[in-house]
PDB file of C-alpha atoms in Angstrom:
ATOM      1  CA  MET A   1       0.067   0.075   0.128  1.00  0.00           C
ATOM      2  CA  THR A   2       1.423   3.305  -1.282  1.00  0.00           C
ATOM      3  CA  ASN A   3      -0.184   7.047  -0.020  1.00  0.00           C
ATOM      4  CA  LEU A   4       0.415   8.682  -3.254  1.00  0.00           C
ATOM      5  CA  ALA A   5      -0.432  12.477  -2.236  1.00  0.00           C
ATOM      6  CA  PHE A   6      -0.979  15.780  -4.544  1.00  0.00           C
ATOM      7  CA  MET A   7      -0.847  19.443  -4.290  1.00  0.00           C
ATOM      8  CA  SER A   8      -1.149  21.986  -6.738  1.00  0.00           C
ATOM      9  CA  ASP A   9      -0.238  26.188  -7.282  1.00  0.00           C
ATOM     10  CA  LEU A  10       1.952  26.451  -4.185  1.00  0.00           C
ATOM     11  CA  HIS A  11       3.161  29.683  -5.432  1.00  0.00           C
ATOM     12  CA  LEU A  12       5.691  29.727  -2.793  1.00  0.00           C
ATOM     13  CA  ASP A  13       7.171  32.993  -3.407  1.00  0.00           C
ATOM     14  CA  SER A  14       4.011  35.153  -4.099  1.00  0.00           C
ATOM     15  CA  ASN A  15       2.709  33.468  -0.985  1.00  0.00           C
ATOM     16  CA  GLN A  16       6.234  34.318   0.849  1.00  0.00           C
ATOM     17  CA  PHE A  17       6.283  30.611   2.301  1.00  0.00           C
ATOM     18  CA  THR A  18       9.152  30.656   5.042  1.00  0.00           C
ATOM     19  CA  ASP A  19      11.125  27.856   6.639  1.00  0.00           C
ATOM     20  CA  GLU A  20       8.637  27.339   9.121  1.00  0.00           C
ATOM     21  CA  ASP A  21       5.821  26.969   6.668  1.00  0.00           C
ATOM     22  CA  ILE A  22       7.236  24.303   4.568  1.00  0.00           C
ATOM     23  CA  THR A  23       7.945  22.207   8.045  1.00  0.00           C
ATOM     24  CA  ILE A  24       4.462  22.934   8.539  1.00  0.00           C
ATOM     25  CA  LEU A  25       3.552  21.001   5.328  1.00  0.00           C
ATOM     26  CA  ILE A  26       6.512  18.564   6.034  1.00  0.00           C
ATOM     27  CA  ASP A  27       4.857  17.564   9.664  1.00  0.00           C
ATOM     28  CA  LEU A  28       1.184  17.332   7.566  1.00  0.00           C
ATOM     29  CA  LEU A  29       2.488  15.006   5.108  1.00  0.00           C
ATOM     30  CA  LYS A  30       4.116  12.781   8.051  1.00  0.00           C
ATOM     31  CA  LYS A  31       0.861  12.942   9.843  1.00  0.00           C
ATOM     32  CA  LYS A  32      -0.861  11.660   6.587  1.00  0.00           C
ATOM     33  CA  LYS A  33       1.839   8.821   6.560  1.00  0.00           C
ATOM     34  CA  VAL A  34       2.479  10.031   2.678  1.00  0.00           C
ATOM     35  CA  ASP A  35       4.989   8.119   1.014  1.00  0.00           C
ATOM     36  CA  HIS A  36       5.020   9.968  -2.623  1.00  0.00           C
ATOM     37  CA  ILE A  37       4.185  13.245  -2.667  1.00  0.00           C
ATOM     38  CA  HIS A  38       3.559  14.995  -6.493  1.00  0.00           C
ATOM     39  CA  PHE A  39       3.138  18.764  -7.193  1.00  0.00           C
ATOM     40  CA  ALA A  40       0.901  19.244 -10.392  1.00  0.00           C
ATOM     41  CA  GLY A  41       2.266  22.833 -11.112  1.00  0.00           C
ATOM     42  CA  ASP A  42       3.325  26.182 -10.307  1.00  0.00           C
ATOM     43  CA  LEU A  43       5.297  25.701  -7.372  1.00  0.00           C
ATOM     44  CA  SER A  44       6.963  29.572  -8.302  1.00  0.00           C
ATOM     45  CA  ASN A  45       8.270  31.785 -10.635  1.00  0.00           C
ATOM     46  CA  ASP A  46      11.645  31.092 -10.346  1.00  0.00           C
ATOM     47  CA  PHE A  47      11.996  27.229 -10.396  1.00  0.00           C
ATOM     48  CA  GLU A  48      15.608  27.143 -10.113  1.00  0.00           C
ATOM     49  CA  HIS A  49      16.343  29.209  -6.995  1.00  0.00           C
ATOM     50  CA  ILE A  50      13.017  28.825  -5.052  1.00  0.00           C
ATOM     51  CA  SER A  51      11.318  25.173  -6.324  1.00  0.00           C
ATOM     52  CA  LEU A  52      14.345  23.163  -6.523  1.00  0.00           C
ATOM     53  CA  PRO A  53      15.360  23.884  -2.673  1.00  0.00           C
ATOM     54  CA  PHE A  54      11.981  23.425  -1.745  1.00  0.00           C
ATOM     55  CA  LEU A  55      11.659  19.889  -3.709  1.00  0.00           C
ATOM     56  CA  GLN A  56      15.287  18.671  -2.026  1.00  0.00           C
ATOM     57  CA  LYS A  57      14.246  19.656   1.375  1.00  0.00           C
ATOM     58  CA  LEU A  58      11.105  17.624   0.823  1.00  0.00           C
ATOM     59  CA  LYS A  59      13.047  14.520  -0.622  1.00  0.00           C
ATOM     60  CA  LYS A  60      14.716  14.215   3.023  1.00  0.00           C
ATOM     61  CA  SER A  61      11.467  12.967   4.261  1.00  0.00           C
ATOM     62  CA  PHE A  62       9.530  12.079   1.117  1.00  0.00           C
ATOM     63  CA  SER A  63       9.460  10.415  -2.295  1.00  0.00           C
ATOM     64  CA  VAL A  64       8.873  13.479  -4.416  1.00  0.00           C
ATOM     65  CA  SER A  65       7.779  14.071  -8.196  1.00  0.00           C
ATOM     66  CA  TYR A  66       6.389  17.023 -10.252  1.00  0.00           C
ATOM     67  CA  ASN A  67       4.831  18.265 -13.146  1.00  0.00           C
ATOM     68  CA  LEU A  68       5.381  22.004 -14.259  1.00  0.00           C
ATOM     69  CA  GLY A  69       2.689  24.733 -14.312  1.00  0.00           C
ATOM     70  CA  ASN A  70       2.839  27.622 -16.386  1.00  0.00           C
ATOM     71  CA  HIS A  71       4.390  29.694 -13.890  1.00  0.00           C
ATOM     72  CA  ASP A  72       7.079  27.191 -13.363  1.00  0.00           C
ATOM     73  CA  MET A  73       8.014  27.656 -16.991  1.00  0.00           C
ATOM     74  CA  LEU A  74       9.285  31.195 -16.778  1.00  0.00           C
ATOM     75  CA  GLY A  75      12.417  31.858 -17.685  1.00  0.00           C
ATOM     76  CA  MET A  76      13.193  28.162 -19.509  1.00  0.00           C
ATOM     77  CA  THR A  77      13.915  27.587 -23.067  1.00  0.00           C
ATOM     78  CA  GLU A  78      11.366  24.878 -24.513  1.00  0.00           C
ATOM     79  CA  ASP A  79      13.972  22.389 -24.192  1.00  0.00           C
ATOM     80  CA  ASP A  80      14.011  23.255 -20.663  1.00  0.00           C
ATOM     81  CA  ILE A  81      10.280  22.698 -20.461  1.00  0.00           C
ATOM     82  CA  GLN A  82      10.579  19.313 -22.555  1.00  0.00           C
ATOM     83  CA  GLN A  83      12.896  17.645 -20.209  1.00  0.00           C
ATOM     84  CA  HIS A  84      10.670  18.265 -17.212  1.00  0.00           C
ATOM     85  CA  ASN A  85       7.411  17.131 -19.099  1.00  0.00           C
ATOM     86  CA  PHE A  86       6.359  13.843 -19.147  1.00  0.00           C
ATOM     87  CA  ASN A  87       6.950  10.759 -16.416  1.00  0.00           C
ATOM     88  CA  VAL A  88       5.561   7.443 -15.914  1.00  0.00           C
ATOM     89  CA  GLN A  89       5.963   5.907 -12.638  1.00  0.00           C
ATOM     90  CA  SER A  90       4.600   2.765 -11.381  1.00  0.00           C
ATOM     91  CA  PHE A  91       3.023   2.043  -7.683  1.00  0.00           C
ATOM     92  CA  GLY A  92       1.952  -1.722  -7.990  1.00  0.00           C
ATOM     93  CA  GLN A  93      -0.243  -2.011 -10.672  1.00  0.00           C
ATOM     94  CA  THR A  94      -0.891   1.030 -10.955  1.00  0.00           C
ATOM     95  CA  GLN A  95       0.482   3.696 -13.535  1.00  0.00           C
ATOM     96  CA  PHE A  96       1.094   7.109 -12.665  1.00  0.00           C
ATOM     97  CA  ILE A  97       1.591   9.698 -15.706  1.00  0.00           C
ATOM     98  CA  SER A  98       2.346  13.374 -14.971  1.00  0.00           C
ATOM     99  CA  LEU A  99       2.599  15.962 -17.495  1.00  0.00           C
ATOM    100  CA  ALA A 100       2.278  20.105 -17.950  1.00  0.00           C
ATOM    101  CA  GLY A 101      -0.316  20.128 -20.517  1.00  0.00           C
ATOM    102  CA  TRP A 102      -1.237  23.131 -22.465  1.00  0.00           C
ATOM    103  CA  TYR A 103      -4.249  24.949 -24.048  1.00  0.00           C
ATOM    104  CA  ASP A 104      -5.899  25.401 -27.602  1.00  0.00           C
ATOM    105  CA  TYR A 105      -8.448  28.048 -27.383  1.00  0.00           C
ATOM    106  CA  GLY A 106     -11.059  25.607 -27.578  1.00  0.00           C
ATOM    107  CA  PHE A 107     -12.587  26.416 -24.645  1.00  0.00           C
ATOM    108  CA  VAL A 108     -13.492  29.556 -26.291  1.00  0.00           C
ATOM    109  CA  PRO A 109     -14.687  28.820 -29.908  1.00  0.00           C
ATOM    110  CA  GLU A 110     -16.174  31.913 -30.765  1.00  0.00           C
ATOM    111  CA  LYS A 111     -13.435  34.212 -30.988  1.00  0.00           C
ATOM    112  CA  THR A 112     -10.886  33.898 -33.433  1.00  0.00           C
ATOM    113  CA  PRO A 113      -7.225  32.596 -32.694  1.00  0.00           C
ATOM    114  CA  GLU A 114      -6.135  36.172 -33.659  1.00  0.00           C
ATOM    115  CA  GLU A 115      -8.209  37.530 -31.005  1.00  0.00           C
ATOM    116  CA  HIS A 116      -7.336  34.976 -28.567  1.00  0.00           C
ATOM    117  CA  LYS A 117      -3.680  35.967 -29.236  1.00  0.00           C
ATOM    118  CA  ARG A 118      -4.387  39.851 -28.379  1.00  0.00           C
ATOM    119  CA  THR A 119      -6.149  38.800 -25.360  1.00  0.00           C
ATOM    120  CA  LYS A 120      -3.074  36.828 -23.981  1.00  0.00           C
ATOM    121  CA  GLN A 121      -0.790  39.306 -25.314  1.00  0.00           C
ATOM    122  CA  PHE A 122      -2.323  42.093 -23.727  1.00  0.00           C
ATOM    123  CA  PHE A 123      -3.665  40.309 -20.071  1.00  0.00           C
ATOM    124  CA  TRP A 124      -2.236  37.097 -19.282  1.00  0.00           C
ATOM    125  CA  PHE A 125       1.026  35.672 -17.591  1.00  0.00           C
ATOM    126  CA  ASP A 126       1.689  33.367 -20.395  1.00  0.00           C
ATOM    127  CA  ARG A 127       2.880  36.365 -22.530  1.00  0.00           C
ATOM    128  CA  ARG A 128       6.238  35.717 -20.873  1.00  0.00           C
ATOM    129  CA  LEU A 129       7.137  32.486 -21.773  1.00  0.00           C
ATOM    130  CA  ASN A 130       9.530  31.503 -24.074  1.00  0.00           C
ATOM    131  CA  ARG A 131       7.249  28.975 -26.061  1.00  0.00           C
ATOM    132  CA  ASN A 132       8.073  29.447 -29.710  1.00  0.00           C
ATOM    133  CA  THR A 133       4.996  27.261 -31.412  1.00  0.00           C
ATOM    134  CA  ASP A 134       1.533  28.398 -31.769  1.00  0.00           C
ATOM    135  CA  ASP A 135      -0.977  27.059 -28.610  1.00  0.00           C
ATOM    136  CA  PRO A 136      -3.155  24.691 -30.577  1.00  0.00           C
ATOM    137  CA  ILE A 137       0.008  23.147 -32.496  1.00  0.00           C
ATOM    138  CA  LEU A 138       1.616  22.641 -28.858  1.00  0.00           C
ATOM    139  CA  THR A 139      -1.340  21.213 -27.518  1.00  0.00           C
ATOM    140  CA  GLN A 140      -1.494  18.751 -30.439  1.00  0.00           C
ATOM    141  CA  GLN A 141       1.611  17.562 -29.993  1.00  0.00           C
ATOM    142  CA  THR A 142       1.327  17.106 -26.467  1.00  0.00           C
ATOM    143  CA  LEU A 143      -1.903  15.439 -26.984  1.00  0.00           C
ATOM    144  CA  GLU A 144       0.260  12.735 -29.718  1.00  0.00           C
ATOM    145  CA  GLN A 145       2.805  11.954 -27.231  1.00  0.00           C
ATOM    146  CA  LEU A 146       0.544  11.413 -24.117  1.00  0.00           C
ATOM    147  CA  GLU A 147      -1.538   9.253 -26.740  1.00  0.00           C
ATOM    148  CA  ARG A 148       1.838   7.236 -27.175  1.00  0.00           C
ATOM    149  CA  ILE A 149       2.493   6.647 -23.784  1.00  0.00           C
ATOM    150  CA  LEU A 150      -1.419   5.871 -22.888  1.00  0.00           C
ATOM    151  CA  THR A 151      -1.279   3.114 -25.604  1.00  0.00           C
ATOM    152  CA  SER A 152       2.038   1.648 -24.297  1.00  0.00           C
ATOM    153  CA  LEU A 153       0.077   1.067 -20.378  1.00  0.00           C
ATOM    154  CA  ASN A 154      -1.735  -1.664 -18.760  1.00  0.00           C
ATOM    155  CA  GLY A 155      -3.136  -1.460 -15.777  1.00  0.00           C
ATOM    156  CA  PRO A 156      -5.124   1.455 -14.024  1.00  0.00           C
ATOM    157  CA  ILE A 157      -3.921   4.858 -14.544  1.00  0.00           C
ATOM    158  CA  ILE A 158      -3.665   8.049 -12.879  1.00  0.00           C
ATOM    159  CA  LEU A 159      -2.581  11.066 -14.330  1.00  0.00           C
ATOM    160  CA  ALA A 160      -1.397  14.484 -13.138  1.00  0.00           C
ATOM    161  CA  MET A 161      -1.470  17.637 -15.042  1.00  0.00           C
ATOM    162  CA  HIS A 162      -1.575  21.573 -14.443  1.00  0.00           C
ATOM    163  CA  PHE A 163      -4.163  22.809 -17.083  1.00  0.00           C
ATOM    164  CA  VAL A 164      -7.895  22.065 -17.069  1.00  0.00           C
ATOM    165  CA  PRO A 165      -9.017  18.798 -19.074  1.00  0.00           C
ATOM    166  CA  HIS A 166     -12.812  19.522 -19.070  1.00  0.00           C
ATOM    167  CA  LYS A 167     -15.003  22.338 -19.587  1.00  0.00           C
ATOM    168  CA  ASP A 168     -16.814  21.586 -16.384  1.00  0.00           C
ATOM    169  CA  PHE A 169     -14.419  23.814 -14.096  1.00  0.00           C
ATOM    170  CA  LEU A 170     -14.141  26.696 -16.377  1.00  0.00           C
ATOM    171  CA  TYR A 171     -14.691  30.524 -15.240  1.00  0.00           C
ATOM    172  CA  ASN A 172     -18.565  31.482 -14.994  1.00  0.00           C
ATOM    173  CA  HIS A 173     -17.978  35.165 -14.538  1.00  0.00           C
ATOM    174  CA  PRO A 174     -18.585  37.057 -17.798  1.00  0.00           C
ATOM    175  CA  TYR A 175     -15.617  39.327 -17.386  1.00  0.00           C
ATOM    176  CA  PHE A 176     -13.244  36.046 -16.920  1.00  0.00           C
ATOM    177  CA  GLN A 177     -14.646  33.747 -19.733  1.00  0.00           C
ATOM    178  CA  ARG A 178     -12.217  35.288 -22.143  1.00  0.00           C
ATOM    179  CA  PHE A 179      -9.583  33.733 -20.092  1.00  0.00           C
ATOM    180  CA  ASN A 180     -11.061  30.047 -20.168  1.00  0.00           C
ATOM    181  CA  ALA A 181      -9.273  29.808 -23.962  1.00  0.00           C
ATOM    182  CA  PHE A 182      -5.771  29.677 -21.900  1.00  0.00           C
ATOM    183  CA  LEU A 183      -7.230  27.343 -19.096  1.00  0.00           C
ATOM    184  CA  GLY A 184      -6.629  24.056 -21.093  1.00  0.00           C
ATOM    185  CA  SER A 185      -8.617  21.806 -23.246  1.00  0.00           C
ATOM    186  CA  GLN A 186     -11.300  19.379 -23.984  1.00  0.00           C
ATOM    187  CA  ALA A 187      -9.189  17.163 -26.097  1.00  0.00           C
ATOM    188  CA  PHE A 188      -7.374  15.690 -23.047  1.00  0.00           C
ATOM    189  CA  HIS A 189     -10.470  14.671 -21.410  1.00  0.00           C
ATOM    190  CA  ASN A 190     -11.317  12.767 -24.669  1.00  0.00           C
ATOM    191  CA  LEU A 191      -8.146  10.996 -24.495  1.00  0.00           C
ATOM    192  CA  PHE A 192      -8.664   9.809 -20.796  1.00  0.00           C
ATOM    193  CA  VAL A 193     -12.196   8.587 -21.949  1.00  0.00           C
ATOM    194  CA  LYS A 194     -10.629   7.019 -25.025  1.00  0.00           C
ATOM    195  CA  TYR A 195      -8.234   4.942 -22.825  1.00  0.00           C
ATOM    196  CA  GLY A 196     -10.042   4.312 -19.681  1.00  0.00           C
ATOM    197  CA  VAL A 197      -7.853   6.763 -17.337  1.00  0.00           C
ATOM    198  CA  LYS A 198      -8.970   6.244 -14.193  1.00  0.00           C
ATOM    199  CA  ASP A 199      -8.206   9.424 -11.584  1.00  0.00           C
ATOM    200  CA  VAL A 200      -6.833  12.801 -12.830  1.00  0.00           C
ATOM    201  CA  VAL A 201      -5.495  15.517 -10.837  1.00  0.00           C
ATOM    202  CA  PHE A 202      -4.973  19.019 -12.112  1.00  0.00           C
ATOM    203  CA  GLY A 203      -4.630  22.696 -10.704  1.00  0.00           C
ATOM    204  CA  HIS A 204      -4.314  26.031 -12.446  1.00  0.00           C
ATOM    205  CA  LEU A 205      -8.093  27.521 -11.778  1.00  0.00           C
ATOM    206  CA  HIS A 206      -7.309  28.002  -7.724  1.00  0.00           C
ATOM    207  CA  HIS A 207     -10.525  26.950  -7.264  1.00  0.00           C
ATOM    208  CA  ARG A 208     -11.039  23.530  -5.005  1.00  0.00           C
ATOM    209  CA  HIS A 209     -14.067  21.304  -6.158  1.00  0.00           C
ATOM    210  CA  SER A 210     -14.845  17.740  -4.647  1.00  0.00           C
ATOM    211  CA  ALA A 211     -14.098  14.791  -6.565  1.00  0.00           C
ATOM    212  CA  ARG A 212     -16.025  14.778  -9.976  1.00  0.00           C
ATOM    213  CA  MET A 213     -16.649  11.893 -11.937  1.00  0.00           C
ATOM    214  CA  ILE A 214     -17.405  12.515 -15.498  1.00  0.00           C
ATOM    215  CA  ASP A 215     -17.752   9.918 -18.567  1.00  0.00           C
ATOM    216  CA  GLY A 216     -15.915   7.362 -16.131  1.00  0.00           C
ATOM    217  CA  VAL A 217     -12.766   9.779 -15.308  1.00  0.00           C
ATOM    218  CA  CYS A 218     -12.795  11.076 -11.925  1.00  0.00           C
ATOM    219  CA  TYR A 219     -11.357  14.521 -11.616  1.00  0.00           C
ATOM    220  CA  HIS A 220      -9.732  16.105  -8.729  1.00  0.00           C
ATOM    221  CA  THR A 221      -8.526  19.434  -8.245  1.00  0.00           C
ATOM    222  CA  ARG A 222      -7.847  21.404  -4.726  1.00  0.00           C
ATOM    223  CA  PRO A 223      -5.204  24.140  -5.672  1.00  0.00           C
ATOM    224  CA  LEU A 224      -3.667  25.937  -2.727  1.00  0.00           C
ATOM    225  CA  GLY A 225      -3.717  29.309  -4.835  1.00  0.00           C
ATOM    226  CA  TYR A 226      -2.897  32.603  -3.904  1.00  0.00           C
ATOM    227  CA  ILE A 227      -3.042  33.259  -0.098  1.00  0.00           C
ATOM    228  CA  ARG A 228      -5.454  35.954  -0.754  1.00  0.00           C
ATOM    229  CA  LYS A 229      -8.383  33.689  -1.477  1.00  0.00           C
ATOM    230  CA  TRP A 230      -7.249  31.408   0.949  1.00  0.00           C
ATOM    231  CA  GLN A 231      -9.819  30.275   3.579  1.00  0.00           C
ATOM    232  CA  LEU A 232      -7.983  31.059   6.735  1.00  0.00           C
ATOM    233  CA  THR A 233      -7.861  34.707   4.993  1.00  0.00           C
ATOM    234  CA  GLN A 234     -11.447  34.885   4.356  1.00  0.00           C
ATOM    235  CA  GLN A 235     -12.065  33.320   8.203  1.00  0.00           C
ATOM    236  CA  PHE A 236      -9.540  36.187   9.318  1.00  0.00           C
ATOM    237  CA  PHE A 237     -11.901  38.931   8.430  1.00  0.00           C
ATOM    238  CA  GLU A 238     -14.844  36.799  10.110  1.00  0.00           C
ATOM    239  CA  ASP A 239     -13.171  36.619  13.370  1.00  0.00           C
ATOM    240  CA  TYR A 240     -12.034  40.383  13.259  1.00  0.00           C
ATOM    241  CA  PRO A 241     -14.204  42.179  11.644  1.00  0.00           C
ATOM    242  CA  GLN A 242     -12.895  45.071  12.907  1.00  0.00           C
ATOM    243  CA  TYR A 243     -10.075  44.538  10.080  1.00  0.00           C
ATOM    244  CA  LYS A 244     -13.023  44.699   7.005  1.00  0.00           C
ATOM    245  CA  ILE A 245     -12.544  47.448   4.329  1.00  0.00           C
ATOM    246  CA  SER A 246     -14.637  49.040   2.223  1.00  0.00           C
ATOM    247  CA  GLN A 247     -14.161  47.180  -1.117  1.00  0.00           C
ATOM    248  CA  MET A 248     -14.041  43.833   0.488  1.00  0.00           C
ATOM    249  CA  TYR A 249     -14.482  42.226  -2.941  1.00  0.00           C
ATOM    250  CA  ARG A 250     -11.085  43.421  -3.907  1.00  0.00           C
ATOM    251  CA  LEU A 251      -9.044  40.099  -2.767  1.00  0.00           C
ATOM    252  CA  HIS A 252      -5.615  41.857  -3.337  1.00  0.00           C
ATOM    253  CA  LYS A 253      -6.624  44.988  -1.327  1.00  0.00           C
ATOM    254  CA  ARG A 254      -7.972  43.584   1.358  1.00  0.00           C
ATOM    255  CA  TYR A 255      -5.295  40.956   1.762  1.00  0.00           C
ATOM    256  CA  ASN A 256      -2.544  43.811   1.588  1.00  0.00           C
ATOM    257  CA  ALA A 257      -4.512  45.907   4.407  1.00  0.00           C
ATOM    258  CA  VAL A 258      -3.930  42.616   7.095  1.00  0.00           C
ATOM    259  CA  LYS A 259      -0.997  40.835   6.097  1.00  0.00           C
ATOM    260  CA  ASP A 260       1.801  42.468   7.926  1.00  0.00           C
ATOM    261  CA  LEU A 261      -0.314  42.466  11.338  1.00  0.00           C
ATOM    262  CA  SER A 262       1.320  40.356  13.444  1.00  0.00           C
ATOM    263  CA  LEU A 263      -2.349  39.337  14.488  1.00  0.00           C
ATOM    264  CA  PHE A 264      -2.817  37.963  11.428  1.00  0.00           C
ATOM    265  CA  GLN A 265       0.509  36.471  11.117  1.00  0.00           C
ATOM    266  CA  SER A 266      -0.300  34.434  14.163  1.00  0.00           C
ATOM    267  CA  TYR A 267      -3.719  33.645  12.439  1.00  0.00           C
ATOM    268  CA  LYS A 268      -2.067  32.176   9.612  1.00  0.00           C
ATOM    269  CA  LYS A 269       0.272  30.165  11.853  1.00  0.00           C
ATOM    270  CA  LYS A 270      -2.275  28.500  13.886  1.00  0.00           C
ATOM    271  CA  HIS A 271      -4.599  27.656  10.798  1.00  0.00           C
ATOM    272  CA  LEU A 272      -2.002  27.262   7.883  1.00  0.00           C
ATOM    273  CA  GLN A 273      -1.797  23.160   8.353  1.00  0.00           C
ATOM    274  CA  LYS A 274      -5.523  23.304   7.890  1.00  0.00           C
ATOM    275  CA  GLU A 275      -5.669  25.501   4.729  1.00  0.00           C
ATOM    276  CA  LEU A 276      -2.760  22.770   3.652  1.00  0.00           C
ATOM    277  CA  GLU A 277      -4.590  19.879   4.411  1.00  0.00           C
ATOM    278  CA  ASP A 278      -7.917  21.266   2.183  1.00  0.00           C
ATOM    279  CA  ALA A 279      -5.460  21.491  -0.437  1.00  0.00           C
ATOM    280  CA  LEU A 280      -4.143  17.748  -0.042  1.00  0.00           C
ATOM    281  CA  ILE A 281      -5.115  15.109  -2.339  1.00  0.00           C
ATOM    282  CA  ILE A 282      -4.318  11.345  -1.120  1.00  0.00           C
ATOM    283  CA  PHE A 283      -5.030   8.008  -2.853  1.00  0.00           C
ATOM    284  CA  ASP A 284      -4.136   4.804  -0.946  1.00  0.00           C
ATOM    285  CA  ILE A 285      -2.764   2.245  -4.135  1.00  0.00           C
TER     286      ILE A 285
END
């Protein structure tokens, strides 16, 4: 029996993870008797100087693996990205595949590729990445490589990726719907159904959902995301309403208003393990 655990979207730099925070995470994983921990993308914006030392620290206590997210790709060449892409491991009879994934604009079909490129260039983080192939072509190449792997495997399959593989998890808010184009591709789900993939873990959206079965594929997404959206941050304002600001819907502003308070720092320390636990997915295999 192996306790295979997953987390995504830790954003160690943006969330200003301290050594003490990492110790809290390690203690949680030990408490849960985790044997192997996999990170499904977006550890940080600096893979070499922040993500790798973090991974090395965890490797002292656990077996560790990861796949890249778009933030991890910052500063990498395409060759660098591909060296970190696609990994297959076996846990008993279960085959575990990990990859980054990508997007093909198919979640917003009413706009042209040129419109999507303009939106990406003006608004989206990925404009900063050094990917030299058009997004739909890159996604198709990724799908072809994934299918070659899937055809070669026998036994139950668990798959981890960063990007979104099904339309049921997209943004509903009218302002954000245009960004669905850069979240993933339904073509991944179609492959999962075709090859009987049992469980899929992904992140990227920063919204946590209960496990959801779609066409025989069980999807798991519980990204940690940015601290301004954490449950403990929301609960802090409920417990200490005197710190509420007039624009509470501005998550960045309300977090900035309290982040340096000793009271908030103490509150975070007290509740961080619970926040991390809520973002943890574990399979017993």
